mmCIF file of C-alpha atoms in Angstrom:
data_model
loop_
_atom_site.group_PDB
_atom_site.id
_atom_site.type_symbol
_atom_site.label_atom_id
_atom_site.label_comp_id
_atom_site.label_asym_id
_atom_site.label_seq_id
_atom_site.Cartn_x
_atom_site.Cartn_y
_atom_site.Cartn_z
ATOM 1 C CA UNK A 1 14.903 -11.013 -10.700
ATOM 2 C CA UNK A 2 11.123 -11.000 -11.178
ATOM 3 C CA UNK A 3 9.302 -9.018 -8.476
ATOM 4 C CA UNK A 4 5.600 -8.289 -7.975
ATOM 5 C CA UNK A 5 4.389 -5.427 -5.789
ATOM 6 C CA UNK A 6 0.949 -5.006 -4.221
ATOM 7 C CA UNK A 7 -0.130 -2.506 -1.599
ATOM 8 C CA UNK A 8 -3.051 -0.841 0.138
ATOM 9 C CA UNK A 9 -5.242 -3.892 0.685
ATOM 10 C CA UNK A 10 -6.641 -2.457 3.939
ATOM 11 C CA UNK A 11 -7.600 -5.892 5.226
ATOM 12 C CA UNK A 12 -9.925 -5.296 8.167
ATOM 13 C CA UNK A 13 -12.168 -7.189 10.537
ATOM 14 C CA UNK A 14 -14.970 -7.655 7.940
ATOM 15 C CA UNK A 15 -17.254 -5.021 9.431
ATOM 16 C CA UNK A 16 -18.867 -2.100 7.591
ATOM 17 C CA UNK A 17 -15.603 -0.128 7.779
ATOM 18 C CA UNK A 18 -13.564 -2.842 6.010
ATOM 19 C CA UNK A 19 -12.192 -1.459 2.704
ATOM 20 C CA UNK A 20 -10.831 -4.752 1.315
ATOM 21 C CA UNK A 21 -13.878 -5.636 -0.775
ATOM 22 C CA UNK A 22 -12.671 -9.025 -2.087
ATOM 23 C CA UNK A 23 -13.889 -12.534 -1.478
ATOM 24 C CA UNK A 24 -10.866 -14.164 0.173
ATOM 25 C CA UNK A 25 -11.003 -17.235 -2.099
ATOM 26 C CA UNK A 26 -10.774 -15.019 -5.197
ATOM 27 C CA UNK A 27 -7.899 -13.023 -3.759
ATOM 28 C CA UNK A 28 -6.079 -16.242 -2.861
ATOM 29 C CA UNK A 29 -6.211 -17.252 -6.538
ATOM 30 C CA UNK A 30 -4.636 -13.895 -7.372
ATOM 31 C CA UNK A 31 -1.858 -14.521 -4.828
ATOM 32 C CA UNK A 32 -1.199 -17.972 -6.269
ATOM 33 C CA UNK A 33 -0.907 -16.369 -9.706
ATOM 34 C CA UNK A 34 1.722 -13.974 -8.346
ATOM 35 C CA UNK A 35 3.562 -16.772 -6.541
ATOM 36 C CA UNK A 36 3.803 -18.830 -9.731
ATOM 37 C CA UNK A 37 5.100 -15.943 -11.867
ATOM 38 C CA UNK A 38 7.408 -13.979 -9.560
ATOM 39 C CA UNK A 39 10.380 -14.826 -7.380
ATOM 40 C CA UNK A 40 9.520 -12.181 -4.779
ATOM 41 C CA UNK A 41 6.316 -10.411 -3.807
ATOM 42 C CA UNK A 42 6.571 -7.095 -1.966
ATOM 43 C CA UNK A 43 3.652 -6.105 0.270
ATOM 44 C CA UNK A 44 4.165 -2.347 0.175
ATOM 45 C CA UNK A 45 2.222 -1.087 3.166
ATOM 46 C CA UNK A 46 -1.353 -0.608 4.385
ATOM 47 C CA UNK A 47 -1.816 -4.338 4.031
ATOM 48 C CA UNK A 48 -3.924 -4.340 7.197
ATOM 49 C CA UNK A 49 -6.288 -1.635 8.413
ATOM 50 C CA UNK A 50 -5.538 -0.862 12.056
ATOM 51 C CA UNK A 51 -6.808 2.744 12.344
ATOM 52 C CA UNK A 52 -10.545 1.953 12.408
ATOM 53 C CA UNK A 53 -11.285 0.371 15.816
ATOM 54 C CA UNK A 54 -14.655 1.163 17.370
ATOM 55 C CA UNK A 55 -12.844 2.883 20.234
ATOM 56 C CA UNK A 56 -9.718 5.042 19.609
ATOM 57 C CA UNK A 57 -6.149 3.774 20.056
ATOM 58 C CA UNK A 58 -6.901 0.047 19.709
ATOM 59 C CA UNK A 59 -4.431 -0.422 16.886
ATOM 60 C CA UNK A 60 -2.802 -3.610 18.189
ATOM 61 C CA UNK A 61 -6.144 -5.316 18.802
ATOM 62 C CA UNK A 62 -7.393 -4.160 15.393
ATOM 63 C CA UNK A 63 -4.336 -5.712 13.716
ATOM 64 C CA UNK A 64 -5.027 -8.982 15.523
ATOM 65 C CA UNK A 65 -8.700 -8.860 14.502
ATOM 66 C CA UNK A 66 -7.850 -8.179 10.853
ATOM 67 C CA UNK A 67 -5.388 -11.062 10.745
ATOM 68 C CA UNK A 68 -7.898 -13.379 12.408
ATOM 69 C CA UNK A 69 -10.565 -12.377 9.881
ATOM 70 C CA UNK A 70 -8.404 -13.348 6.870
ATOM 71 C CA UNK A 71 -6.443 -16.402 8.109
ATOM 72 C CA UNK A 72 -5.768 -18.013 4.713
ATOM 73 C CA UNK A 73 -4.385 -14.800 3.230
ATOM 74 C CA UNK A 74 -2.228 -14.220 6.321
ATOM 75 C CA UNK A 75 -0.881 -17.762 5.948
ATOM 76 C CA UNK A 76 0.196 -17.018 2.364
ATOM 77 C CA UNK A 77 1.933 -13.834 3.485
ATOM 78 C CA UNK A 78 4.031 -15.845 5.947
ATOM 79 C CA UNK A 79 5.840 -17.622 3.110
ATOM 80 C CA UNK A 80 9.465 -16.556 2.473
ATOM 81 C CA UNK A 81 8.560 -15.334 -1.026
ATOM 82 C CA UNK A 82 6.801 -12.334 0.563
ATOM 83 C CA UNK A 83 8.414 -9.165 1.962
ATOM 84 C CA UNK A 84 6.178 -6.976 4.139
ATOM 85 C CA UNK A 85 6.831 -3.229 4.520
ATOM 86 C CA UNK A 86 4.483 -1.271 6.784
ATOM 87 C CA UNK A 87 2.556 1.867 5.843
ATOM 88 C CA UNK A 88 0.705 4.418 7.964
ATOM 89 C CA UNK A 89 -2.521 2.413 8.318
ATOM 90 C CA UNK A 90 -0.554 -0.610 9.569
ATOM 91 C CA UNK A 91 2.263 1.256 11.314
ATOM 92 C CA UNK A 92 1.809 -0.933 14.403
ATOM 93 C CA UNK A 93 3.018 -3.904 12.341
ATOM 94 C CA UNK A 94 6.483 -2.385 12.492
ATOM 95 C CA UNK A 95 6.574 -3.047 16.223
ATOM 96 C CA UNK A 96 4.452 -6.182 16.479
ATOM 97 C CA UNK A 97 5.480 -8.018 13.297
ATOM 98 C CA UNK A 98 8.891 -6.488 12.612
ATOM 99 C CA UNK A 99 7.797 -4.971 9.291
ATOM 100 C CA UNK A 100 10.371 -2.362 8.167
ATOM 101 C CA UNK A 101 9.511 1.004 6.617
ATOM 102 C CA UNK A 102 11.576 0.431 3.493
ATOM 103 C CA UNK A 103 13.420 -2.244 1.541
ATOM 104 C CA UNK A 104 16.334 -2.013 -0.889
ATOM 105 C CA UNK A 105 16.961 -4.792 -3.420
ATOM 106 C CA UNK A 106 19.663 -5.062 -6.078
ATOM 107 C CA UNK A 107 19.637 -7.354 -9.102
ATOM 108 C CA UNK A 108 21.198 -7.252 -12.577
ATOM 109 C CA UNK A 109 22.894 -3.954 -11.751
ATOM 110 C CA UNK A 110 19.601 -2.285 -10.800
ATOM 111 C CA UNK A 111 19.074 -0.829 -7.319
ATOM 112 C CA UNK A 112 15.419 -0.590 -6.195
ATOM 113 C CA UNK A 113 13.970 1.267 -3.219
ATOM 114 C CA UNK A 114 10.570 0.153 -1.887
ATOM 115 C CA UNK A 115 8.781 2.455 0.558
ATOM 116 C CA UNK A 116 5.074 2.988 1.236
ATOM 117 C CA UNK A 117 5.195 6.758 0.783
ATOM 118 C CA UNK A 118 3.304 8.152 3.767
ATOM 119 C CA UNK A 119 6.357 10.112 4.923
ATOM 120 C CA UNK A 120 5.609 12.524 2.096
ATOM 121 C CA UNK A 121 2.460 13.771 3.867
ATOM 122 C CA UNK A 122 3.048 16.780 6.115
ATOM 123 C CA UNK A 123 0.149 15.903 8.434
ATOM 124 C CA UNK A 124 1.463 12.379 8.999
ATOM 125 C CA UNK A 125 4.980 13.678 9.659
ATOM 126 C CA UNK A 126 4.023 16.563 11.947
ATOM 127 C CA UNK A 127 0.611 15.702 13.420
ATOM 128 C CA UNK A 128 0.001 12.007 12.934
ATOM 129 C CA UNK A 129 -2.798 11.980 15.502
ATOM 130 C CA UNK A 130 -4.875 14.269 13.230
ATOM 131 C CA UNK A 131 -4.452 11.946 10.270
ATOM 132 C CA UNK A 132 -5.363 8.904 12.352
ATOM 133 C CA UNK A 133 -8.367 10.697 13.873
ATOM 134 C CA UNK A 134 -9.639 11.482 10.369
ATOM 135 C CA UNK A 135 -9.378 7.808 9.358
ATOM 136 C CA UNK A 136 -11.189 6.775 12.542
ATOM 137 C CA UNK A 137 -13.962 9.299 11.882
ATOM 138 C CA UNK A 138 -14.235 8.100 8.286
ATOM 139 C CA UNK A 139 -14.750 4.542 9.508
ATOM 140 C CA UNK A 140 -17.697 5.687 11.605
ATOM 141 C CA UNK A 141 -19.189 7.429 8.567
ATOM 142 C CA UNK A 142 -19.065 4.095 6.731
ATOM 143 C CA UNK A 143 -20.617 2.277 9.681
ATOM 144 C CA UNK A 144 -23.445 4.828 9.757
ATOM 145 C CA UNK A 145 -23.829 4.415 5.962
ATOM 146 C CA UNK A 146 -23.029 8.072 5.315
ATOM 147 C CA UNK A 147 -21.184 7.145 2.139
ATOM 148 C CA UNK A 148 -21.482 10.529 0.404
ATOM 149 C CA UNK A 149 -19.828 12.283 3.341
ATOM 150 C CA UNK A 150 -17.152 9.582 3.472
ATOM 151 C CA UNK A 151 -16.364 10.128 -0.225
ATOM 152 C CA UNK A 152 -15.933 13.836 0.501
ATOM 153 C CA UNK A 153 -13.349 12.914 3.151
ATOM 154 C CA UNK A 154 -11.592 10.686 0.614
ATOM 155 C CA UNK A 155 -11.484 13.445 -2.012
ATOM 156 C CA UNK A 156 -10.002 15.895 0.497
ATOM 157 C CA UNK A 157 -7.347 13.358 1.490
ATOM 158 C CA UNK A 158 -6.416 12.821 -2.164
ATOM 159 C CA UNK A 159 -5.972 16.571 -2.676
ATOM 160 C CA UNK A 160 -3.759 16.843 0.404
ATOM 161 C CA UNK A 161 -1.565 13.976 -0.819
ATOM 162 C CA UNK A 162 -1.034 15.833 -4.122
ATOM 163 C CA UNK A 163 -0.333 12.695 -6.160
ATOM 164 C CA UNK A 164 -0.761 13.628 -9.818
ATOM 165 C CA UNK A 165 0.195 11.969 -13.129
ATOM 166 C CA UNK A 166 1.957 15.183 -14.207
ATOM 167 C CA UNK A 167 5.485 14.939 -12.757
ATOM 168 C CA UNK A 168 5.911 18.727 -12.938
ATOM 169 C CA UNK A 169 3.017 19.238 -10.493
ATOM 170 C CA UNK A 170 3.279 16.097 -8.365
ATOM 171 C CA UNK A 171 5.054 16.744 -5.067
ATOM 172 C CA UNK A 172 4.718 13.059 -4.190
ATOM 173 C CA UNK A 173 6.879 12.053 -7.152
ATOM 174 C CA UNK A 174 9.452 14.721 -6.298
ATOM 175 C CA UNK A 175 9.598 13.429 -2.708
ATOM 176 C CA UNK A 176 10.004 9.829 -3.906
ATOM 177 C CA UNK A 177 12.763 10.746 -6.361
ATOM 178 C CA UNK A 178 14.614 12.559 -3.577
ATOM 179 C CA UNK A 179 14.438 9.380 -1.486
ATOM 180 C CA UNK A 180 15.765 7.402 -4.453
ATOM 181 C CA UNK A 181 18.647 9.860 -4.868
ATOM 182 C CA UNK A 182 19.548 9.599 -1.177
ATOM 183 C CA UNK A 183 19.547 5.780 -1.404
ATOM 184 C CA UNK A 184 21.388 5.641 -4.714
ATOM 185 C CA UNK A 185 18.397 3.818 -6.225
ATOM 186 C CA UNK A 186 17.608 3.608 -9.924
ATOM 187 C CA UNK A 187 13.949 2.770 -9.259
ATOM 188 C CA UNK A 188 11.704 3.970 -6.437
ATOM 189 C CA UNK A 189 8.506 2.005 -5.772
ATOM 190 C CA UNK A 190 5.689 3.435 -3.649
ATOM 191 C CA UNK A 191 2.086 2.829 -2.624
ATOM 192 C CA UNK A 192 -0.053 5.033 -0.347
ATOM 193 C CA UNK A 193 -1.791 7.195 -2.968
ATOM 194 C CA UNK A 194 -3.994 4.417 -4.455
ATOM 195 C CA UNK A 195 -2.996 5.863 -7.837
ATOM 196 C CA UNK A 196 -0.987 3.396 -9.913
ATOM 197 C CA UNK A 197 1.708 5.060 -12.012
ATOM 198 C CA UNK A 198 4.816 4.478 -14.075
ATOM 199 C CA UNK A 199 6.778 7.670 -14.798
ATOM 200 C CA UNK A 200 10.315 8.016 -16.123
ATOM 201 C CA UNK A 201 12.480 10.756 -14.631
ATOM 202 C CA UNK A 202 15.641 10.755 -16.709
ATOM 203 C CA UNK A 203 17.799 7.885 -15.475
ATOM 204 C CA UNK A 204 15.388 7.077 -12.630
ATOM 205 C CA UNK A 205 11.983 5.417 -12.678
ATOM 206 C CA UNK A 206 9.033 6.161 -10.380
ATOM 207 C CA UNK A 207 6.462 3.410 -9.814
ATOM 208 C CA UNK A 208 3.303 3.266 -7.727
ATOM 209 C CA UNK A 209 1.425 0.024 -7.147
ATOM 210 C CA UNK A 210 -2.078 1.504 -6.866
ATOM 211 C CA UNK A 211 -4.471 -0.333 -4.540
ATOM 212 C CA UNK A 212 -5.995 -3.764 -4.112
ATOM 213 C CA UNK A 213 -8.775 -2.430 -1.856
ATOM 214 C CA UNK A 214 -12.501 -2.031 -2.562
ATOM 215 C CA UNK A 215 -12.494 -5.058 -4.840
ATOM 216 C CA UNK A 216 -9.849 -3.722 -7.226
ATOM 217 C CA UNK A 217 -6.734 -5.453 -8.523
ATOM 218 C CA UNK A 218 -3.545 -3.536 -9.159
ATOM 219 C CA UNK A 219 0.051 -4.708 -9.117
ATOM 220 C CA UNK A 220 3.490 -3.898 -10.450
ATOM 221 C CA UNK A 221 5.755 -6.322 -12.254
ATOM 222 C CA UNK A 222 9.490 -5.688 -12.202
ATOM 223 C CA UNK A 223 11.795 -7.826 -14.344
ATOM 224 C CA UNK A 224 15.342 -6.571 -13.844
ATOM 225 C CA UNK A 225 16.883 -9.051 -16.313
ATOM 226 C CA UNK A 226 14.587 -7.988 -19.166
ATOM 227 C CA UNK A 227 14.397 -4.342 -17.955
ATOM 228 C CA UNK A 228 10.585 -4.446 -18.033
ATOM 229 C CA UNK A 229 8.645 -2.511 -15.393
ATOM 230 C CA UNK A 230 4.869 -2.421 -15.757
ATOM 231 C CA UNK A 231 1.636 -1.531 -13.955
ATOM 232 C CA UNK A 232 -1.270 -3.983 -14.235
ATOM 233 C CA UNK A 233 -4.918 -3.616 -13.264
ATOM 234 C CA UNK A 234 -5.982 -7.117 -14.369
ATOM 235 C CA UNK A 235 -4.386 -10.544 -14.076
#
């Protein structure tokens, strides 16, 4: 089976707080490239940005606005080739669109677990309202063009996530491998950190899809028949 994975698009309503950063026509060409080269495409969470409404708690209306702002991309995602798993920025899609929080696929004797990865974060697990309030405040910093302060918020968030290339120091990888062990998976695939990675852990493989936000391209290719698993930042 040939599988592509993208995550963390943060498609918004096209205002100053929208992180997507792509021209939709260009991104549609990228999606058509994936569709022509892979049997399945996993959308691994934070596909839509629902935590940045102008007034707090409007997550459902923000999801609707984001989808309405990118109708051609949303239409592609509705095809059966795509599998949508929600993250923390589009958590409301679990209720409104039926997006699950994880997916398990098996092919050619390989068991793969796909999960966004936000359950690793203590703040999201124990005090989700604080995490969501920080995202909402960050959106207002972007709207007020206080970009330097916003970048400081981003750097702090990255430190709290503790996603590092060094597997000995990366608690995110250890969390993901524990999830893989519990699911009996050979490969665990995550998003969330915006840091694309491919790290071998003995008989198990950790993958992160990076981010397709802020004009960047990043995707994973998984070929279970050829046993090739790669991270790509161009297409």
